[in-house]
PDB file of C-alpha atoms in Angstrom:
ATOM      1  CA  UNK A 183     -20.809  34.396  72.488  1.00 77.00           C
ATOM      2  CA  UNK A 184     -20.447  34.729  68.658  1.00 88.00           C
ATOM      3  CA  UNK A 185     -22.169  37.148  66.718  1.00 95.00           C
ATOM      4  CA  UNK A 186     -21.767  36.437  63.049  1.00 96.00           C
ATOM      5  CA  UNK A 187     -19.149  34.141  61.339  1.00 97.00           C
ATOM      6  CA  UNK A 188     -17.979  35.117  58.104  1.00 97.00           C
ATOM      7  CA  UNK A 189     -16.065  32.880  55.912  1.00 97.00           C
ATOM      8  CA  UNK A 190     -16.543  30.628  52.418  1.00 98.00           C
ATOM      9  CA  UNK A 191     -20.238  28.833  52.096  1.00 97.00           C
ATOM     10  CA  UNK A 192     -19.237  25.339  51.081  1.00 97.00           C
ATOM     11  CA  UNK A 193     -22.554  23.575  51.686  1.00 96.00           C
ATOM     12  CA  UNK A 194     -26.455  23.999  51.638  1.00 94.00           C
ATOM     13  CA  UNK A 195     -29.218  21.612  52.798  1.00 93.00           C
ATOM     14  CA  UNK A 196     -32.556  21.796  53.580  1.00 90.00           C
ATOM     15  CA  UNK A 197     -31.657  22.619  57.571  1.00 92.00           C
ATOM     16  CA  UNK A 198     -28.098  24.261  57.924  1.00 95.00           C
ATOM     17  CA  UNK A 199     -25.396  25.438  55.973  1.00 97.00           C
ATOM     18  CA  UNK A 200     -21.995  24.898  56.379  1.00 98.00           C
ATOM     19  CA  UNK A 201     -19.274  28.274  56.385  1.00 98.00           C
ATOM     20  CA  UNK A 202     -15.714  27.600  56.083  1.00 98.00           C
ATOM     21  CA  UNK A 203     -13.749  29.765  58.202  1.00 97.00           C
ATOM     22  CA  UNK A 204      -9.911  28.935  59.124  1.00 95.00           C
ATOM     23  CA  UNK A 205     -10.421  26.122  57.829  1.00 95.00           C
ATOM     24  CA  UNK A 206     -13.077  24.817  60.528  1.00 96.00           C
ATOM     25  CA  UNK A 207     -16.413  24.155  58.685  1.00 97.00           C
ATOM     26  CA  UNK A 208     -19.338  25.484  61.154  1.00 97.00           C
ATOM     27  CA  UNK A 209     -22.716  23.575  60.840  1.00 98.00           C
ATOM     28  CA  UNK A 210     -25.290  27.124  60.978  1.00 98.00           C
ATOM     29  CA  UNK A 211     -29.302  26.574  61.231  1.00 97.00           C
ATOM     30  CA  UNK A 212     -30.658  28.429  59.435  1.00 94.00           C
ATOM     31  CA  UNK A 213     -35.110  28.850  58.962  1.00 89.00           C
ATOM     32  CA  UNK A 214     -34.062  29.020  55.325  1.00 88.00           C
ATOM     33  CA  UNK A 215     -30.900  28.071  54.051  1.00 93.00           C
ATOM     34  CA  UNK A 216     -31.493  27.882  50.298  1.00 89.00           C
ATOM     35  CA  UNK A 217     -31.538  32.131  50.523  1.00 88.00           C
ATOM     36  CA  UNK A 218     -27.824  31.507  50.670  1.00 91.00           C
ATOM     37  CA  UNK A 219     -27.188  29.406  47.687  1.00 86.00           C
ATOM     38  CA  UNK A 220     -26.082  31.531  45.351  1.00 86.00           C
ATOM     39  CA  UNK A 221     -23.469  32.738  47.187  1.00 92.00           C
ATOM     40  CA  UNK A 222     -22.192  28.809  47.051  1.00 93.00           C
ATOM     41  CA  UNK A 223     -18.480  29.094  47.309  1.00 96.00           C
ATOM     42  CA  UNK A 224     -18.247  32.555  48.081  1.00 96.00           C
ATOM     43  CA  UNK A 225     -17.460  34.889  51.548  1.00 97.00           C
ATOM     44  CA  UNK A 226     -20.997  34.980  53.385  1.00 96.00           C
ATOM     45  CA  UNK A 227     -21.337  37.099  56.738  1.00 97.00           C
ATOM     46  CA  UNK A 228     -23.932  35.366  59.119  1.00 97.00           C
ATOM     47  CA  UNK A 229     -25.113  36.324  61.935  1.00 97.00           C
ATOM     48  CA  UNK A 230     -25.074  33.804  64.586  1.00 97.00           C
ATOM     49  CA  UNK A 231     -27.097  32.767  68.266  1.00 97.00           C
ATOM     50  CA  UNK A 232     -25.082  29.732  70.035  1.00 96.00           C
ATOM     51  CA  UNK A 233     -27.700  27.565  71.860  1.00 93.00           C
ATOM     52  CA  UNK A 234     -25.899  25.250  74.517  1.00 92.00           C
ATOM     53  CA  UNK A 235     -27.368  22.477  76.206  1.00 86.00           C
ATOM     54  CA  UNK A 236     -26.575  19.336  78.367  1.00 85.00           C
ATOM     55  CA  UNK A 237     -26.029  17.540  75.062  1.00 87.00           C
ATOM     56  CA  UNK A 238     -26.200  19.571  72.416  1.00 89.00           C
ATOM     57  CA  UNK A 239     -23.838  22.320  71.029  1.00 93.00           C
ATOM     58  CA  UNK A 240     -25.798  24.271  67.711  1.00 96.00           C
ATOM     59  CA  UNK A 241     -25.163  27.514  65.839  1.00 97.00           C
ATOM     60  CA  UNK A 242     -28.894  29.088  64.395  1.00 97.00           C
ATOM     61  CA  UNK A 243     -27.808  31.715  61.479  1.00 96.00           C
ATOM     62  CA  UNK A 244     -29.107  34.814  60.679  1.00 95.00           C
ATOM     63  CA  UNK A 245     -29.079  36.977  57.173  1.00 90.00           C
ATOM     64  CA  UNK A 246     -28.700  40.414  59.058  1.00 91.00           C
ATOM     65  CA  UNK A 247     -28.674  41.835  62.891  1.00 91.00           C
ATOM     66  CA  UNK A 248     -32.298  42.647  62.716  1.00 90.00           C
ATOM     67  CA  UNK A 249     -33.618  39.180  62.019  1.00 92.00           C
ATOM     68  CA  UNK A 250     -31.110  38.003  64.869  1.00 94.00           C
ATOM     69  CA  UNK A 251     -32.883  40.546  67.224  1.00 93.00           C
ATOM     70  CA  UNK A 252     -36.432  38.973  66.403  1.00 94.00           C
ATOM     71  CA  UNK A 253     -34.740  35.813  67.064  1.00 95.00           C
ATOM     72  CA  UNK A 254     -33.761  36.689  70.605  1.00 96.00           C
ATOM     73  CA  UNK A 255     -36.450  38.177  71.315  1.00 95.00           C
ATOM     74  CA  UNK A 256     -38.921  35.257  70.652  1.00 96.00           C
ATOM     75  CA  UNK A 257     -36.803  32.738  72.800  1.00 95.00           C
ATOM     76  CA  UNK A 258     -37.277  35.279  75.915  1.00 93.00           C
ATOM     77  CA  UNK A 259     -41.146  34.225  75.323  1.00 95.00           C
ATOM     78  CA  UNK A 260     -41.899  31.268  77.851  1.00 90.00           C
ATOM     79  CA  UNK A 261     -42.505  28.408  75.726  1.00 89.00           C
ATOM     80  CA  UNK A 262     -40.713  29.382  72.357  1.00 93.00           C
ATOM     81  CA  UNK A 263     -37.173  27.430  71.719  1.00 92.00           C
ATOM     82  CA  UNK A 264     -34.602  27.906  69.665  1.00 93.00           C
ATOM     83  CA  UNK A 265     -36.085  25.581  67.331  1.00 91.00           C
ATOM     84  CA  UNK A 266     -39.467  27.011  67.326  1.00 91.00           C
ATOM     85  CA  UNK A 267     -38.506  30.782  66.957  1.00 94.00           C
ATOM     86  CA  UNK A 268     -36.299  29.843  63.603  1.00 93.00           C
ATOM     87  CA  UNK A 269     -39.703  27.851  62.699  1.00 90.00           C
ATOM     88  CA  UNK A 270     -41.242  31.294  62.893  1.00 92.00           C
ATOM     89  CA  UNK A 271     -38.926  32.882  61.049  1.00 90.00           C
ATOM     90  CA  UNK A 272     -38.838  30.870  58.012  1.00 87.00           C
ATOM     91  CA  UNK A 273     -41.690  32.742  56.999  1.00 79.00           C
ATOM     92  CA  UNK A 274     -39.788  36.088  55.802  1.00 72.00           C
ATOM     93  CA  UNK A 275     -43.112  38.178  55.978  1.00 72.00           C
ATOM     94  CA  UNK A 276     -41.324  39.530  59.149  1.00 81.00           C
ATOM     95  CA  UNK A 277     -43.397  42.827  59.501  1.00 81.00           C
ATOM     96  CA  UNK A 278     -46.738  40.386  59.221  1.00 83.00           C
ATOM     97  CA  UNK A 279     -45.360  39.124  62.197  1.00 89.00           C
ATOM     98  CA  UNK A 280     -44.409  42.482  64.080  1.00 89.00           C
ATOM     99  CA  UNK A 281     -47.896  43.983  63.319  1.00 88.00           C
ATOM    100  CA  UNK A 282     -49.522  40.520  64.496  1.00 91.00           C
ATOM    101  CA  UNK A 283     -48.032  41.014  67.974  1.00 94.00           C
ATOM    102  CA  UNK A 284     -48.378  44.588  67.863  1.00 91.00           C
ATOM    103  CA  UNK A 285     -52.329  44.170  66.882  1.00 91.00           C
ATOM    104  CA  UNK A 286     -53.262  41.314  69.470  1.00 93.00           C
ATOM    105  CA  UNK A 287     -53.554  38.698  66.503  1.00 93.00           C
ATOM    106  CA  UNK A 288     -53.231  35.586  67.873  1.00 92.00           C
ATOM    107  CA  UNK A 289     -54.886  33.442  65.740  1.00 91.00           C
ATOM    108  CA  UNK A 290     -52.423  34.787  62.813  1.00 90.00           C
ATOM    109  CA  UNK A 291     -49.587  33.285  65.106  1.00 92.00           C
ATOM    110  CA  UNK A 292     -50.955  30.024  65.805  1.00 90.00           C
ATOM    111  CA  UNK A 293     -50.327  29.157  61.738  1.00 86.00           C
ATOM    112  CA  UNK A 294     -47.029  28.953  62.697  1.00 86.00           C
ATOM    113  CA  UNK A 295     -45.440  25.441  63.470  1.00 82.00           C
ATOM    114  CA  UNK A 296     -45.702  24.330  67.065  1.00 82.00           C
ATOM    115  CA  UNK A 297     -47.524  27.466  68.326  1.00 90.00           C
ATOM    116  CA  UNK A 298     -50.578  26.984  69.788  1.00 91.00           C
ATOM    117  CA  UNK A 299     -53.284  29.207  71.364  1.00 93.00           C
ATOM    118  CA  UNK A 300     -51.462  29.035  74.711  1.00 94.00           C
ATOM    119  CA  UNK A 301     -48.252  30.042  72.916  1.00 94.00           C
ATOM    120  CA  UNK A 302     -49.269  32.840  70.679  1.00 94.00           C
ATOM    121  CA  UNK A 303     -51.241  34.515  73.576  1.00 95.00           C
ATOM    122  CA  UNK A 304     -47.935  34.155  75.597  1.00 96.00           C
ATOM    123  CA  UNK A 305     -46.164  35.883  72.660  1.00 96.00           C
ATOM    124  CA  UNK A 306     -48.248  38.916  72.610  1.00 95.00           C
ATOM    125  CA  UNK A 307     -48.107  39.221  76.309  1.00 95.00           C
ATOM    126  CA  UNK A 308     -44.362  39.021  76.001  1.00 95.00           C
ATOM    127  CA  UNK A 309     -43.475  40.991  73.552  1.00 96.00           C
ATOM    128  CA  UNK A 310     -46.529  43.602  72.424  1.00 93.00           C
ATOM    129  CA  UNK A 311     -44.554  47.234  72.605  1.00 91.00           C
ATOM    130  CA  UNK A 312     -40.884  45.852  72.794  1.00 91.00           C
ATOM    131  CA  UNK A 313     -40.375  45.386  69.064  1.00 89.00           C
ATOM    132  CA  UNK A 314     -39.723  49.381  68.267  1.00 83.00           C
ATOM    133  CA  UNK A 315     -35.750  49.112  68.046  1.00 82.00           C
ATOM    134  CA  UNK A 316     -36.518  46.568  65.371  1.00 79.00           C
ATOM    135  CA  UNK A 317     -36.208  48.097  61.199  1.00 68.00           C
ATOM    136  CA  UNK A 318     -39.495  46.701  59.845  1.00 50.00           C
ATOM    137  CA  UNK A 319     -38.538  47.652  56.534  1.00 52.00           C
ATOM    138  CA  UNK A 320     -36.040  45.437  56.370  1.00 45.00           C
ATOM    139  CA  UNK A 321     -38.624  42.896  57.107  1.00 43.00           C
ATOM    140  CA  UNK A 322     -39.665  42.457  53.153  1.00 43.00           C
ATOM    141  CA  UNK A 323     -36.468  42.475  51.400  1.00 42.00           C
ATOM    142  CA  UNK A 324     -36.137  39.787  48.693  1.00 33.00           C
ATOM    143  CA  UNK A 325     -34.242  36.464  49.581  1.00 35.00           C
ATOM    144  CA  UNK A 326     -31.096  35.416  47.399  1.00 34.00           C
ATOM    145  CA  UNK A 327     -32.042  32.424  44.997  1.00 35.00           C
ATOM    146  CA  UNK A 328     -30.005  30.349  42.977  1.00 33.00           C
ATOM    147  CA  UNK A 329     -30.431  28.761  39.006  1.00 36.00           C
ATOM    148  CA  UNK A 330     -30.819  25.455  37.887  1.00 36.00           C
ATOM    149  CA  UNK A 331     -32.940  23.937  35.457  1.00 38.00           C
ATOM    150  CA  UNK A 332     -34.984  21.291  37.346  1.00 43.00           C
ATOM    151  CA  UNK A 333     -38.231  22.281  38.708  1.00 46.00           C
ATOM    152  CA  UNK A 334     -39.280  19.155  40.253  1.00 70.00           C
ATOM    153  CA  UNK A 335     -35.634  19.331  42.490  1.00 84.00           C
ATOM    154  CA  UNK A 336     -36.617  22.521  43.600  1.00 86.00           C
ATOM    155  CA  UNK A 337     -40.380  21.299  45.055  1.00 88.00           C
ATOM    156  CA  UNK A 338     -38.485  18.028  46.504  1.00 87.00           C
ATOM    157  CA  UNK A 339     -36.264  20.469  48.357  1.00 87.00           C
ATOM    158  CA  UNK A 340     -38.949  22.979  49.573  1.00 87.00           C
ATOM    159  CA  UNK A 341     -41.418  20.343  51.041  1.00 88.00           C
ATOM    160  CA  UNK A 342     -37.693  18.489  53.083  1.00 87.00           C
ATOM    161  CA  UNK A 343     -37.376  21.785  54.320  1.00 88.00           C
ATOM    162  CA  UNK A 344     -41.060  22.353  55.461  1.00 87.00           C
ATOM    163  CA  UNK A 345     -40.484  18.486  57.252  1.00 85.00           C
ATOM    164  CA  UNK A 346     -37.312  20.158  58.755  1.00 84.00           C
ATOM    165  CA  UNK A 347     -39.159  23.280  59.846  1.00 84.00           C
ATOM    166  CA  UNK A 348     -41.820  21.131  62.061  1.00 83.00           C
ATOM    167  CA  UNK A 349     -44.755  20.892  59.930  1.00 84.00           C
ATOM    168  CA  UNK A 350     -46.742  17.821  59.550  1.00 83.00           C
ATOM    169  CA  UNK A 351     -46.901  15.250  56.838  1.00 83.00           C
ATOM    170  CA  UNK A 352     -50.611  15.931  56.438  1.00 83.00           C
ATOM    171  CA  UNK A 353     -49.997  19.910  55.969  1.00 85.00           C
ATOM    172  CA  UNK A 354     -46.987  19.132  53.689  1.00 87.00           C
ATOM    173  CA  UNK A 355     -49.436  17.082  51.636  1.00 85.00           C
ATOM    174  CA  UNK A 356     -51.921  19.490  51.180  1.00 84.00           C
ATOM    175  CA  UNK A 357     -49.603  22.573  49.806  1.00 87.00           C
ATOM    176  CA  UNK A 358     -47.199  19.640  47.549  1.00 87.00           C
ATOM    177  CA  UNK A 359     -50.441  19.525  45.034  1.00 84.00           C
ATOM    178  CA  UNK A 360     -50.337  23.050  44.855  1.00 87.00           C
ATOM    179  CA  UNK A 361     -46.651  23.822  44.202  1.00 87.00           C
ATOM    180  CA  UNK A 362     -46.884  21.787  41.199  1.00 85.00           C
ATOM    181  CA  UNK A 363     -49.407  24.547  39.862  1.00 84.00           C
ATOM    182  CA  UNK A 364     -46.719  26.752  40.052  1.00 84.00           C
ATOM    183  CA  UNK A 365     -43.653  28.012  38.083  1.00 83.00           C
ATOM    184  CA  UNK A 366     -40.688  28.820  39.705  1.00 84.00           C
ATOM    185  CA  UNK A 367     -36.750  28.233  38.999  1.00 79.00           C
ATOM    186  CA  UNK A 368     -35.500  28.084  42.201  1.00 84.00           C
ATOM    187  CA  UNK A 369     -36.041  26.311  45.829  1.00 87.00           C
ATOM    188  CA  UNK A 370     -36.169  28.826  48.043  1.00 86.00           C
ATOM    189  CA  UNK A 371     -39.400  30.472  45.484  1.00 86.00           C
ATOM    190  CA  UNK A 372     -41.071  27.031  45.864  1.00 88.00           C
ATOM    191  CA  UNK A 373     -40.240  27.416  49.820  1.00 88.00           C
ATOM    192  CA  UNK A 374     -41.629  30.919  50.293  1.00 86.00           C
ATOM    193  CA  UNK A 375     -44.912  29.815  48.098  1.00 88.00           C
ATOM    194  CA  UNK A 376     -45.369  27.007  50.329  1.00 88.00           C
ATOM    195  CA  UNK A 377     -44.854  29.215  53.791  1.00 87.00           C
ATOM    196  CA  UNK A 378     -47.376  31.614  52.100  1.00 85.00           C
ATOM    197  CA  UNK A 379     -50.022  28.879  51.629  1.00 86.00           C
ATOM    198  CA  UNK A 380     -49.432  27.180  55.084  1.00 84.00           C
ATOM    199  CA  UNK A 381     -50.419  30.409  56.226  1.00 79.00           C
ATOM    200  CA  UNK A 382     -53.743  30.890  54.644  1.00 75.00           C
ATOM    201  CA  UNK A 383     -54.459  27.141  55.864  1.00 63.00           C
TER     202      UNK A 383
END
């Protein structure tokens, strides 16, 4: 089992990343790869869960241990996949989660993609009072961005990404009208504006 992969970023899209190591190019998942971007080119150190199926090999990525420890924890939850708990994640509010589990909040879970009543109540069973070895503070540190000087690129981006993450055309739609309200100069701003607002919805 791998746990992180450190090597040159060579590639960023609105699902995975690609790291360089040894000259092998490993295809990580990431529930927001555009926090990367900036170190485009450069040594990155990410964490890494190997899922392995029947027919299906795939690396999920992590910015530090404690967000890979959330991770593993939500896929011990019967019903959450690997897919689904880095859909959780992409919202970086990671304490908001925490406290939701820790205060019996289900409906606050069930804003996330693919989780359901059934599901969030199965989260909170799970995993209410096993999340103290986590560091919550780490929970609201501020993503890495990168510059460039189209706007409109940047909203394009976010809402593939929010596709990618599982959300519906119909819930894209209604946050797309509101990004354009806003100012930002990078993707992954425009990404965390539009988590915010799915979860208000």
């Amino acid at each position: 089992m791998y746990e992180y992969i450190k090597g040159i970023l060579t590639y960023v899209s609105p699902a995975y990343v690609v790291v360089e190591n040894q000259g092998m190019g490993y295809q990580i998942h990431s529930a927001n790869p555009y926090r990367f971007s900036t170190k485009m080119n450069e040594e990155v150190l990410i964490y890494v869960y190997q899922a392995v199926r029947e027919d299906d090999i795939t690396l999920y990525g992590f910015k530090d241990l404690n967000e890979k420890k959330l991770y593993l924890k939500l896929l011990n939850v019967s019903g959450i996949g690997p897919k689904s708990a880095l859909a959780i994640l992409a919202n970086e509010d990671h304490s908001g989660l925490v406290q939701a589990i820790e205060h019996n909040d289900a409906n606050y879970l069930t804003k996330f993609p693919g989780v359901g009543k059934k599901t969030a109540s199965q989260i909170v069973l799970d995993l209410k009072g096993k999340l103290g070895d986590l560091d919550v503070e780490w929970a609201q540190g501020t993503a890495l961005t990168f510059d460039s000087e189209e706007g409109n690129v940047h909203i394009t981006e976010a809402l593939e990404a929010l596709k990618v993450l599982g959300y519906s055309a119909r819930e894209i739609k209604k946050v797309s009208g509101e990004l354009e309200k806003i100012q930002h100069d990078t993707t992954d701003a425009y990404l965390r504006e539009a988590l915010k607002l799915m979860m208000k919805k």
